[in-house]
Short mmCIF file of C-alpha atoms in Angstrom, two decimals:
data_model
loop_
_atom_site.label_atom_id
_atom_site.label_comp_id
_atom_site.label_asym_id
_atom_site.label_seq_id
_atom_site.Cartn_x
_atom_site.Cartn_y
_atom_site.Cartn_z
CA MET Z 1043 12.41 -3.78 54.83
CA SER Z 1044 12.39 -2.64 58.41
CA ASN Z 1045 9.26 -0.91 59.64
CA HIS Z 1046 11.10 1.00 62.38
CA ALA Z 1047 11.16 4.74 61.87
CA ALA Z 1048 14.39 6.66 61.64
CA PRO Z 1049 14.84 10.07 63.23
CA GLY Z 1050 12.50 12.64 61.68
CA GLY Z 1051 9.88 10.01 60.85
CA ARG Z 1052 11.73 8.66 57.81
CA PRO Z 1053 11.55 4.89 57.48
CA GLY Z 1054 14.73 3.11 58.47
CA ALA Z 1055 14.79 1.34 55.12
CA VAL Z 1056 15.11 4.66 53.30
CA ARG Z 1057 17.95 5.70 55.61
CA ALA Z 1058 19.75 2.48 54.66
CA ILE Z 1059 19.32 3.35 51.00
CA LEU Z 1060 20.64 6.87 51.37
CA GLN Z 1061 23.59 5.68 53.44
CA PRO Z 1062 24.78 2.50 51.71
CA PRO Z 1063 26.83 0.17 53.92
CA VAL Z 1064 30.58 0.09 53.62
CA HIS Z 1065 32.30 -2.98 52.16
CA GLY Z 1066 29.01 -4.77 51.45
CA ALA Z 1067 27.89 -5.19 55.07
CA THR Z 1068 24.35 -6.14 54.01
CA LEU Z 1069 25.51 -8.21 51.05
CA PRO Z 1070 26.08 -11.98 51.03
CA ALA Z 1071 28.85 -13.08 53.37
CA SER Z 1072 30.37 -15.10 50.55
CA ILE Z 1073 31.24 -11.91 48.69
CA GLY Z 1074 34.66 -11.99 50.32
CA ARG Z 1075 35.49 -15.13 48.38
CA LEU Z 1076 35.27 -13.30 45.04
CA SER Z 1077 38.33 -13.35 42.87
CA GLY Z 1078 39.99 -9.98 42.99
CA GLN Z 1079 39.61 -9.65 46.77
CA ARG Z 1080 42.24 -7.94 48.88
CA ASN Z 1081 42.41 -8.61 52.63
CA GLY Z 1082 38.92 -10.14 52.51
CA VAL Z 1083 37.41 -7.05 50.86
CA PRO Z 1084 36.51 -7.12 47.13
CA GLU Z 1085 38.41 -4.70 44.93
CA ALA Z 1086 36.44 -1.76 43.56
CA SER Z 1087 36.93 -3.01 39.98
CA VAL Z 1088 34.59 -5.94 40.61
CA LEU Z 1089 31.97 -4.05 42.66
CA ASP Z 1090 29.02 -2.13 41.27
CA GLY Z 1091 29.34 1.48 42.37
CA LEU Z 1092 25.63 1.80 43.15
CA SER Z 1093 24.69 -1.39 44.98
CA ARG Z 1094 28.21 -2.39 46.15
CA MET Z 1095 27.43 -5.89 44.87
CA PRO Z 1096 29.82 -7.81 42.63
CA ASN Z 1097 29.39 -6.56 39.08
CA ARG Z 1098 29.09 -8.06 35.60
CA GLN Z 1099 32.85 -8.46 35.30
CA ALA Z 1100 32.88 -10.47 38.52
CA PHE Z 1101 29.94 -12.56 37.28
CA PHE Z 1102 31.77 -13.63 34.11
CA ARG Z 1103 35.01 -14.26 35.98
CA ASP Z 1104 33.43 -16.32 38.74
CA LEU Z 1105 31.18 -18.36 36.47
CA SER Z 1106 34.08 -19.23 34.18
CA ARG Z 1107 35.97 -20.51 37.26
CA GLY Z 1108 32.93 -22.16 38.83
CA THR Z 1109 32.52 -25.79 39.79
CA ALA Z 1110 31.48 -28.34 37.18
CA GLY Z 1111 27.93 -29.61 36.96
CA ARG Z 1112 24.54 -28.22 36.16
CA ASN Z 1113 22.96 -25.44 38.15
CA THR Z 1114 20.22 -22.86 37.72
CA LEU Z 1115 21.11 -19.31 36.75
CA VAL Z 1116 18.51 -16.83 37.98
CA LEU Z 1117 18.20 -13.32 36.55
CA VAL Z 1118 15.95 -10.79 38.30
CA THR Z 1119 14.99 -7.49 36.65
CA LEU Z 1120 13.38 -4.79 38.80
CA ALA Z 1121 11.48 -2.88 36.10
CA ASP Z 1122 11.09 -2.25 32.40
CA ALA Z 1123 13.91 -0.03 31.13
CA ARG Z 1124 11.54 2.47 29.54
CA VAL Z 1125 9.53 2.77 32.74
CA PHE Z 1126 12.75 3.30 34.68
CA ASP Z 1127 13.84 6.02 32.25
CA GLY Z 1128 10.50 7.72 32.82
CA MET Z 1129 10.97 7.46 36.57
CA ARG Z 1130 14.43 8.97 36.30
CA ALA Z 1131 13.07 11.86 34.22
CA ALA Z 1132 10.13 12.47 36.56
CA LEU Z 1133 11.72 11.92 39.97
CA GLY Z 1134 15.39 12.63 39.32
CA HIS Z 1135 18.60 10.60 39.31
CA VAL Z 1136 18.94 10.38 43.09
CA LEU Z 1137 15.56 8.75 43.62
CA ALA Z 1138 16.08 6.46 40.62
CA ASP Z 1139 19.42 5.32 42.04
CA ASN Z 1140 17.78 4.77 45.41
CA PHE Z 1141 15.15 2.61 43.70
CA VAL Z 1142 17.90 0.33 42.39
CA ARG Z 1143 19.63 0.22 45.80
CA ALA Z 1144 16.38 -0.58 47.58
CA GLY Z 1145 15.61 -3.36 45.12
CA ALA Z 1146 19.11 -4.79 45.50
CA HIS Z 1147 18.91 -4.78 49.29
CA ARG Z 1148 15.46 -6.38 49.35
CA LEU Z 1149 16.61 -9.10 46.96
CA ALA Z 1150 19.73 -9.76 49.06
CA ARG Z 1151 17.63 -10.08 52.19
CA ILE Z 1152 15.29 -12.63 50.55
CA VAL Z 1153 18.06 -14.68 48.93
CA GLY Z 1154 20.16 -14.77 52.10
CA THR Z 1155 23.84 -14.62 52.86
CA GLY Z 1156 24.91 -17.95 51.39
CA THR Z 1157 24.38 -17.04 47.74
CA PRO Z 1158 26.40 -14.33 45.97
CA ILE Z 1159 24.26 -11.90 43.96
CA TYR Z 1160 25.77 -10.09 40.99
CA HIS Z 1161 24.59 -6.68 39.77
CA VAL Z 1162 24.95 -7.40 36.05
CA SER Z 1163 23.21 -4.32 34.61
CA THR Z 1164 21.36 -1.26 35.91
CA LEU Z 1165 18.13 -3.11 36.67
CA ALA Z 1166 19.28 -6.75 36.59
CA PHE Z 1167 20.73 -9.05 39.24
CA ALA Z 1168 21.94 -12.63 38.81
CA PHE Z 1169 22.73 -15.54 41.11
CA ARG Z 1170 23.10 -19.31 40.90
CA LEU Z 1171 21.28 -22.13 42.62
CA PRO Z 1172 22.61 -25.70 42.70
CA GLY Z 1173 20.92 -28.24 40.44
CA SER Z 1174 17.76 -27.75 38.40
CA CYS Z 1175 14.08 -28.35 39.08
CA ALA Z 1176 12.79 -27.35 35.63
CA PRO Z 1177 10.02 -26.87 34.63
CA SER Z 1178 8.89 -25.89 38.13
CA ALA Z 1179 10.48 -23.05 40.07
CA PRO Z 1180 12.66 -23.38 43.18
CA PRO Z 1181 10.85 -22.28 46.38
CA LEU Z 1182 13.22 -19.30 46.60
CA ILE Z 1183 11.84 -17.92 43.33
CA ARG Z 1184 8.32 -17.92 44.73
CA ARG Z 1185 9.58 -16.13 47.84
CA ILE Z 1186 11.18 -13.44 45.67
CA VAL Z 1187 7.93 -12.92 43.76
CA GLU Z 1188 6.00 -12.62 47.03
CA GLY Z 1189 8.67 -10.43 48.59
CA PHE Z 1190 8.35 -7.81 45.86
CA ARG Z 1191 4.57 -7.55 45.87
CA GLU Z 1192 4.88 -4.63 48.27
CA PRO Z 1193 6.21 -1.45 46.62
CA LEU Z 1194 9.58 0.00 47.51
CA ARG Z 1195 9.23 3.13 49.64
CA LEU Z 1196 11.62 5.93 48.76
CA ASP Z 1197 11.45 9.06 50.91
CA GLY Z 1198 7.89 8.07 51.77
CA ILE Z 1199 6.94 7.53 48.11
CA PRO Z 1200 5.72 4.00 47.26
CA ILE Z 1201 7.32 2.86 43.98
CA GLU Z 1202 6.02 -0.30 42.34
CA THR Z 1203 8.49 -2.75 40.84
CA ARG Z 1204 7.70 -4.78 37.74
CA LEU Z 1205 9.72 -7.86 38.49
CA GLY Z 1206 10.87 -10.21 35.75
CA ILE Z 1207 12.58 -13.47 36.71
CA GLY Z 1208 14.33 -15.65 34.16
CA LEU Z 1209 15.75 -19.10 34.85
CA ARG Z 1210 18.30 -20.92 32.76
CA VAL Z 1211 19.90 -24.33 33.32
CA SER Z 1212 23.60 -23.55 33.00
CA GLY Z 1213 26.79 -25.54 33.08
CA GLY Z 1214 26.00 -27.72 30.07
CA PRO Z 1215 28.50 -28.67 27.34
CA GLY Z 1216 29.64 -25.67 25.34
CA ALA Z 1217 27.81 -23.20 27.57
CA SER Z 1218 29.42 -19.83 28.28
CA PRO Z 1219 28.60 -17.32 31.03
CA ALA Z 1220 27.73 -14.70 28.41
CA GLU Z 1221 25.29 -17.00 26.60
CA ASP Z 1222 23.77 -18.19 29.89
CA LEU Z 1223 23.22 -14.58 30.96
CA ARG Z 1224 21.68 -13.63 27.63
CA ALA Z 1225 19.34 -16.63 27.76
CA ALA Z 1226 18.29 -15.82 31.33
CA LEU Z 1227 17.54 -12.24 30.27
CA SER Z 1228 15.39 -13.54 27.42
CA ALA Z 1229 13.47 -15.66 29.94
CA ALA Z 1230 13.06 -12.68 32.28
CA GLN Z 1231 11.53 -10.68 29.44
CA GLN Z 1232 9.25 -13.59 28.60
CA SER Z 1233 8.11 -13.84 32.23
CA HIS Z 1234 6.08 -10.64 31.79
CA ALA Z 1235 3.75 -12.52 29.43
CA GLY Z 1236 2.79 -15.03 32.14
CA LYS Z 1237 1.06 -14.87 35.50
CA THR Z 1238 3.68 -16.49 37.73
CA GLY Z 1239 6.28 -13.71 37.51
CA TRP Z 1240 9.01 -16.12 36.36
CA ALA Z 1241 9.85 -18.18 33.26
CA TRP Z 1242 12.36 -20.80 32.23
CA TYR Z 1243 14.41 -20.12 29.14
CA ASP Z 1244 12.51 -21.28 26.06
CA LEU Z 1245 14.32 -21.71 22.76
CA GLU Z 1246 11.26 -20.91 20.65
CA SER Z 1247 10.53 -17.68 22.52
CA ASP Z 1248 14.19 -16.76 22.42
CA GLU Z 1249 14.36 -17.30 18.67
CA ALA Z 1250 11.34 -15.02 18.30
CA HIS Z 1251 13.14 -12.37 20.37
CA ARG Z 1252 16.27 -12.78 18.25
CA ARG Z 1253 14.23 -12.43 15.08
CA THR Z 1254 12.60 -9.28 16.43
CA PHE Z 1255 16.02 -7.87 17.29
CA GLN Z 1256 17.38 -8.80 13.86
CA ILE Z 1257 14.44 -7.16 12.11
CA LEU Z 1258 14.80 -3.95 14.07
CA THR Z 1259 18.57 -3.75 13.63
CA ASN Z 1260 18.40 -4.58 9.90
CA LEU Z 1261 15.52 -2.25 9.05
CA THR Z 1262 17.79 0.79 9.12
CA ALA Z 1263 20.05 -0.78 6.50
CA ALA Z 1264 17.01 -1.77 4.45
CA LEU Z 1265 15.86 1.85 4.37
CA GLU Z 1266 19.21 2.83 2.87
CA ALA Z 1267 19.46 -0.08 0.42
CA GLU Z 1268 18.08 0.21 -3.10
CA SER Z 1269 16.33 -3.12 -3.49
CA GLN Z 1270 15.09 -4.47 -0.14
CA LEU Z 1271 11.99 -2.31 0.37
CA GLU Z 1272 9.33 -1.87 -2.29
CA LEU Z 1273 5.83 -0.45 -2.45
CA HIS Z 1274 3.01 -2.60 -3.76
CA TYR Z 1275 -0.31 -1.06 -4.75
CA GLN Z 1276 -3.80 -2.42 -4.16
CA PRO Z 1277 -6.59 -0.96 -6.31
CA LYS Z 1278 -9.66 0.75 -4.87
CA ILE Z 1279 -12.73 0.37 -7.07
CA CYS Z 1280 -15.65 2.78 -7.34
CA LEU Z 1281 -18.67 0.50 -6.95
CA ALA Z 1282 -20.96 2.78 -8.99
CA THR Z 1283 -18.75 3.06 -12.09
CA ARG Z 1284 -16.45 0.03 -11.63
CA THR Z 1285 -13.43 2.25 -12.27
CA CYS Z 1286 -10.15 2.54 -10.41
CA ASP Z 1287 -8.68 5.96 -9.72
CA SER Z 1288 -6.91 5.33 -6.41
CA VAL Z 1289 -4.68 2.75 -4.74
CA GLU Z 1290 -3.30 1.98 -1.31
CA ALA Z 1291 0.49 1.76 -1.07
CA LEU Z 1292 1.68 -1.15 1.07
CA VAL Z 1293 5.34 -1.61 1.92
CA ARG Z 1294 7.04 -4.94 1.24
CA TRP Z 1295 10.45 -6.06 2.53
CA THR Z 1296 12.62 -8.79 1.06
CA HIS Z 1297 15.36 -9.42 3.63
CA PRO Z 1298 18.64 -10.76 2.18
CA VAL Z 1299 18.72 -13.59 4.76
CA LEU Z 1300 15.20 -13.95 6.15
CA GLY Z 1301 13.48 -13.58 2.79
CA PRO Z 1302 10.08 -11.84 2.61
CA VAL Z 1303 9.18 -10.25 5.96
CA SER Z 1304 5.49 -9.57 6.45
CA PRO Z 1305 4.52 -5.93 7.04
CA ALA Z 1306 2.28 -7.29 9.82
CA GLU Z 1307 5.53 -8.21 11.55
CA PHE Z 1308 7.91 -5.34 10.92
CA VAL Z 1309 5.57 -2.33 10.72
CA PRO Z 1310 4.27 -2.69 14.33
CA LEU Z 1311 7.87 -3.10 15.51
CA ALA Z 1312 8.84 0.10 13.72
CA GLU Z 1313 5.82 1.91 15.14
CA ALA Z 1314 6.95 0.99 18.64
CA THR Z 1315 10.36 2.59 18.05
CA VAL Z 1316 11.89 5.69 16.50
CA LEU Z 1317 12.21 3.74 13.23
CA VAL Z 1318 8.63 4.66 12.38
CA THR Z 1319 9.85 8.11 11.30
CA PRO Z 1320 12.37 7.03 8.63
CA LEU Z 1321 10.07 4.19 7.51
CA THR Z 1322 7.08 6.47 6.94
CA ARG Z 1323 9.25 9.04 5.18
CA TRP Z 1324 10.65 6.33 2.93
CA VAL Z 1325 7.07 5.38 2.01
CA ILE Z 1326 6.13 9.02 1.35
CA ASP Z 1327 9.17 9.50 -0.87
CA ALA Z 1328 8.59 6.27 -2.81
CA ALA Z 1329 4.87 6.99 -3.25
CA THR Z 1330 5.35 10.52 -4.57
CA ARG Z 1331 8.06 9.30 -6.92
CA GLN Z 1332 5.65 6.70 -8.27
CA ILE Z 1333 2.89 9.27 -8.74
CA VAL Z 1334 5.26 11.28 -10.93
CA GLU Z 1335 6.27 8.20 -12.92
CA TRP Z 1336 2.67 7.14 -13.52
CA ARG Z 1337 1.68 10.65 -14.58
CA ARG Z 1338 4.53 10.66 -17.05
CA LYS Z 1339 2.88 7.57 -18.58
CA GLY Z 1340 -0.57 9.18 -18.54
CA LEU Z 1341 -1.92 7.42 -15.44
CA HIS Z 1342 -3.36 9.73 -12.78
CA MET Z 1343 -3.85 7.90 -9.51
CA ARG Z 1344 -4.41 9.04 -5.92
CA VAL Z 1345 -2.13 7.06 -3.61
CA ALA Z 1346 -3.06 6.30 -0.01
CA ILE Z 1347 -0.33 5.74 2.59
CA ASN Z 1348 -0.62 4.66 6.20
CA ILE Z 1349 0.36 7.17 8.87
CA SER Z 1350 1.12 6.31 12.48
CA PRO Z 1351 -0.10 8.53 15.34
CA ARG Z 1352 3.58 8.88 16.24
CA ASN Z 1353 4.24 10.46 12.84
CA LEU Z 1354 1.64 13.12 13.58
CA GLU Z 1355 3.49 13.97 16.80
CA GLU Z 1356 6.65 14.82 14.84
CA PRO Z 1357 7.01 18.63 14.81
CA ASP Z 1358 8.13 18.74 11.16
CA PHE Z 1359 5.86 16.05 9.71
CA VAL Z 1360 3.47 18.45 7.97
CA GLU Z 1361 6.38 20.44 6.58
CA TYR Z 1362 8.01 17.26 5.28
CA LEU Z 1363 4.87 16.26 3.39
CA VAL Z 1364 4.44 19.72 1.89
CA PHE Z 1365 8.11 19.93 0.90
CA ASN Z 1366 8.07 16.48 -0.69
CA CYS Z 1367 5.02 17.30 -2.80
CA ALA Z 1368 6.44 20.68 -3.81
CA ALA Z 1369 9.77 19.14 -4.82
CA ARG Z 1370 7.95 16.83 -7.24
CA ALA Z 1371 5.27 19.32 -8.32
CA ILE Z 1372 2.48 17.11 -6.99
CA ASP Z 1373 -0.81 18.53 -5.78
CA HIS Z 1374 -1.62 17.61 -2.18
CA ALA Z 1375 -4.86 15.91 -3.23
CA ALA Z 1376 -2.79 13.21 -4.93
CA LEU Z 1377 -1.97 11.81 -1.49
CA GLU Z 1378 -4.41 10.24 0.94
CA LEU Z 1379 -3.25 9.73 4.52
CA GLU Z 1380 -4.82 6.75 6.28
CA VAL Z 1381 -4.93 7.07 10.06
CA THR Z 1382 -6.53 4.93 12.77
CA GLU Z 1383 -8.90 6.12 15.47
CA GLY Z 1384 -5.90 6.25 17.81
CA VAL Z 1385 -5.11 9.67 16.37
CA SER Z 1386 -8.11 11.10 18.24
CA ALA Z 1387 -6.69 11.37 21.73
CA GLY Z 1388 -9.22 13.96 22.80
CA GLU Z 1389 -10.83 17.27 21.94
CA GLY Z 1390 -8.28 19.75 20.68
CA SER Z 1391 -5.37 17.30 20.93
CA LEU Z 1392 -2.15 18.04 19.07
CA ILE Z 1393 -2.66 15.07 16.76
CA THR Z 1394 -6.26 15.96 15.94
CA ASP Z 1395 -5.15 19.51 15.15
CA ARG Z 1396 -2.41 18.20 12.85
CA VAL Z 1397 -4.96 16.09 10.97
CA ALA Z 1398 -7.16 19.16 10.54
CA ALA Z 1399 -4.17 21.16 9.27
CA LEU Z 1400 -3.31 18.48 6.72
CA ARG Z 1401 -6.85 18.40 5.39
CA ALA Z 1402 -6.92 22.19 5.19
CA LEU Z 1403 -3.79 21.97 3.02
CA GLY Z 1404 -5.64 19.71 0.58
CA PHE Z 1405 -4.43 16.26 1.62
CA HIS Z 1406 -7.15 13.62 1.71
CA ILE Z 1407 -7.63 11.99 5.12
CA ALA Z 1408 -9.08 8.50 5.67
CA ILE Z 1409 -10.01 6.87 8.97
CA ASP Z 1410 -8.68 3.32 8.67
CA ASP Z 1411 -9.88 0.05 10.25
CA PHE Z 1412 -13.20 1.43 11.47
CA GLY Z 1413 -15.09 -1.23 13.40
CA ALA Z 1414 -11.98 -3.15 14.51
CA GLY Z 1415 -12.29 -3.57 18.27
CA PHE Z 1416 -14.35 -0.99 20.15
CA SER Z 1417 -14.69 2.06 17.96
CA ASN Z 1418 -15.48 5.41 19.52
CA MET Z 1419 -18.30 6.95 17.49
CA ALA Z 1420 -17.73 10.40 19.01
CA TYR Z 1421 -14.40 10.88 17.25
CA LEU Z 1422 -16.13 10.69 13.87
CA THR Z 1423 -17.53 14.15 14.57
CA ARG Z 1424 -14.17 15.50 15.80
CA LEU Z 1425 -11.67 14.17 13.29
CA SER Z 1426 -11.39 16.13 10.07
CA ALA Z 1427 -11.43 13.34 7.47
CA ASN Z 1428 -12.82 12.70 3.99
CA THR Z 1429 -13.16 8.93 4.05
CA LEU Z 1430 -14.23 6.17 6.44
CA LYS Z 1431 -12.79 2.70 5.80
CA ILE Z 1432 -14.82 -0.21 7.18
CA ASP Z 1433 -12.52 -2.87 8.62
CA ARG Z 1434 -12.21 -6.18 6.78
CA SER Z 1435 -13.35 -8.10 9.88
CA LEU Z 1436 -16.87 -6.72 9.35
CA VAL Z 1437 -16.88 -7.15 5.58
CA SER Z 1438 -15.70 -10.77 5.66
CA GLY Z 1439 -18.72 -11.78 7.74
CA LEU Z 1440 -21.37 -10.32 5.44
CA ALA Z 1441 -22.31 -13.62 3.85
CA ALA Z 1442 -22.38 -15.44 7.19
CA GLY Z 1443 -25.45 -13.77 8.68
CA ALA Z 1444 -27.78 -10.81 8.79
CA GLN Z 1445 -26.33 -9.25 11.96
CA ASN Z 1446 -23.07 -8.16 10.33
CA GLY Z 1447 -25.02 -6.94 7.34
CA ARG Z 1448 -27.22 -4.67 9.44
CA LEU Z 1449 -24.12 -3.32 11.17
CA VAL Z 1450 -22.26 -2.56 7.93
CA ALA Z 1451 -25.35 -1.05 6.31
CA GLY Z 1452 -25.77 1.15 9.38
CA ILE Z 1453 -22.14 2.30 9.22
CA VAL Z 1454 -22.55 3.19 5.54
CA GLN Z 1455 -25.68 5.23 6.28
CA MET Z 1456 -24.17 6.92 9.34
CA GLY Z 1457 -20.95 7.73 7.47
CA HIS Z 1458 -22.84 9.30 4.61
CA ASP Z 1459 -24.94 11.35 7.03
CA LEU Z 1460 -21.69 12.70 8.50
CA GLY Z 1461 -20.28 13.53 5.07
CA TYR Z 1462 -17.82 10.65 4.68
CA LYS Z 1463 -17.04 8.66 1.57
CA ILE Z 1464 -17.26 4.98 2.56
CA VAL Z 1465 -14.65 2.38 1.61
CA ALA Z 1466 -15.09 -1.33 2.41
CA GLU Z 1467 -11.86 -3.25 2.98
CA GLY Z 1468 -11.39 -6.97 2.46
CA VAL Z 1469 -13.93 -7.53 -0.34
CA GLU Z 1470 -13.29 -11.08 -1.53
CA THR Z 1471 -16.53 -12.39 -3.05
CA GLU Z 1472 -19.16 -11.32 -5.56
CA ARG Z 1473 -21.81 -11.66 -2.85
CA GLU Z 1474 -20.01 -9.17 -0.60
CA LEU Z 1475 -19.63 -6.80 -3.54
CA ASP Z 1476 -23.34 -6.96 -4.39
CA LEU Z 1477 -24.43 -6.33 -0.79
CA LEU Z 1478 -22.09 -3.36 -0.39
CA ALA Z 1479 -23.26 -1.84 -3.68
CA ASP Z 1480 -26.91 -2.27 -2.63
CA TRP Z 1481 -26.24 -0.42 0.64
CA GLY Z 1482 -24.63 2.50 -1.17
CA CYS Z 1483 -20.99 1.84 -0.23
CA ASP Z 1484 -18.82 4.06 -2.41
CA VAL Z 1485 -15.57 2.12 -2.84
CA GLY Z 1486 -14.42 -1.48 -2.48
CA GLN Z 1487 -10.92 -2.79 -1.84
CA GLY Z 1488 -9.84 -6.41 -1.58
CA TRP Z 1489 -8.65 -9.53 -3.36
CA HIS Z 1490 -11.87 -9.75 -5.37
CA PHE Z 1491 -10.59 -6.76 -7.33
CA GLY Z 1492 -6.85 -7.25 -7.09
CA ARG Z 1493 -4.09 -8.20 -4.71
CA PRO Z 1494 -1.35 -5.69 -3.87
CA MET Z 1495 1.00 -5.64 -6.86
CA SER Z 1496 4.19 -3.97 -7.97
CA ALA Z 1497 3.99 -0.58 -9.68
CA ASP Z 1498 4.71 -2.00 -13.14
CA ARG Z 1499 2.24 -4.83 -12.73
CA PHE Z 1500 -0.45 -2.44 -11.52
CA PHE Z 1501 0.12 -0.20 -14.54
CA ASP Z 1502 -0.33 -3.16 -16.88
CA TRP Z 1503 -3.39 -4.33 -14.92
CA HIS Z 1504 -5.00 -0.90 -15.08
CA ARG Z 1505 -4.23 -0.53 -18.78
CA GLY Z 1506 -5.82 -3.94 -19.40
CA ALA Z 1507 -9.40 -2.59 -19.49
CA TRP Z 1508 -10.61 -3.26 -15.95
CA ASP Z 1509 -14.27 -4.27 -15.83
CA GLU Z 1510 -16.60 -5.92 -13.32
CA GLN Z 1511 -14.75 -9.22 -13.47
CA PRO Z 1512 -11.78 -9.53 -11.10
CA PRO Z 1513 -8.40 -9.90 -12.78
CA ALA Z 1514 -6.80 -13.31 -13.13
CA ALA Z 1515 -4.29 -12.47 -10.39
CA ALA Z 1516 -7.14 -12.01 -7.93
CA ARG Z 1517 -9.02 -15.13 -9.02
CA GLY Z 1518 -5.94 -17.30 -8.76
#
């Protein structure tokens, strides 16, 4: 951008943004050769109204009429869509539009006048380079990365871009402009995971993106289907009495095409989107239904369910829990809500207050995964919880050396001093069980006692006179 000041001290670059040139004066000279031109000037139907660059329609039309042979399709994204939405909300539509214009003009200046650039979506621009130099990047790509290291300045405000550059060899047999563009976008998204700022299209990464998209789009249907989602229940064993009076409910998904989908895959995806709300409510509904069914058979069991911090931000979450329990005549103590330390965002936070309200209503609260990563000890005194669950990563190392043992024993003692019941996750061996019992740990959970199992199988397992020996399902 120019460093010369405009009248009033405003940078000349900003003036150019606020007064976009007529007929693409700062755009590539070759724009006049676009199909759909009239008297050397492109028709409005093939120009983006914001940047005045040829649009997505022009991109598909021109690529389908392009010359034969391989070339490199380059897709440049200016920012993450969610970040851009936040910018629009914080700074307004005018400044957000100016951000896109400024990015388009800077890109055009770096690329030069001999290469048409297409504005293919709000934050994405595409152009072609002859030939292919994969797996390295053309020198122009490196110049683009360097050229966007400086922030865009809008009305004197420096705005950082978060450039993503995807490259795709196009022009091969059976290739289509739409597929080439989609593949280049996948590569642009993948470029954020690297350090160079650009990435070539990679089939394996793209398939992972497609699987992620398929999981997210199909999860809504799974929530409405009768047979795809199911709760499995893992027993929690009192180490003093060797009895089981509580379980953790874990959701399982059998996809009609993909087969079993691990909760480690789809739950984090749901938690990153609005799908976490219907998923958690499905779990609550299924768990309370099962509590009623077991009680009808004479089995009284507290059921623990996992709650995301995002659930606790929902204004009607507490009311939903209370209503669901009331509708099924279940006492609140029959449910335990497992939350991670992420719920403690600070003293007096909304989420912390919601946790306190839930406990005051009689729901049991457990702090899950304690000791995973860097745990903040201070939140143990702030968060209103009944139970502290020691993460399996600490328990699995008990037999390996004394250091982990001292740490776990210290957590048990500290937790008891603070009034917590202590649960150890991931108990898999008799040695781990003996050590935990010696240190005064209250409850054990893990494959040594039983794997997660269907409701009917758990009922049969529990009725089968549980004793100190793990069931056959766990041993096998």
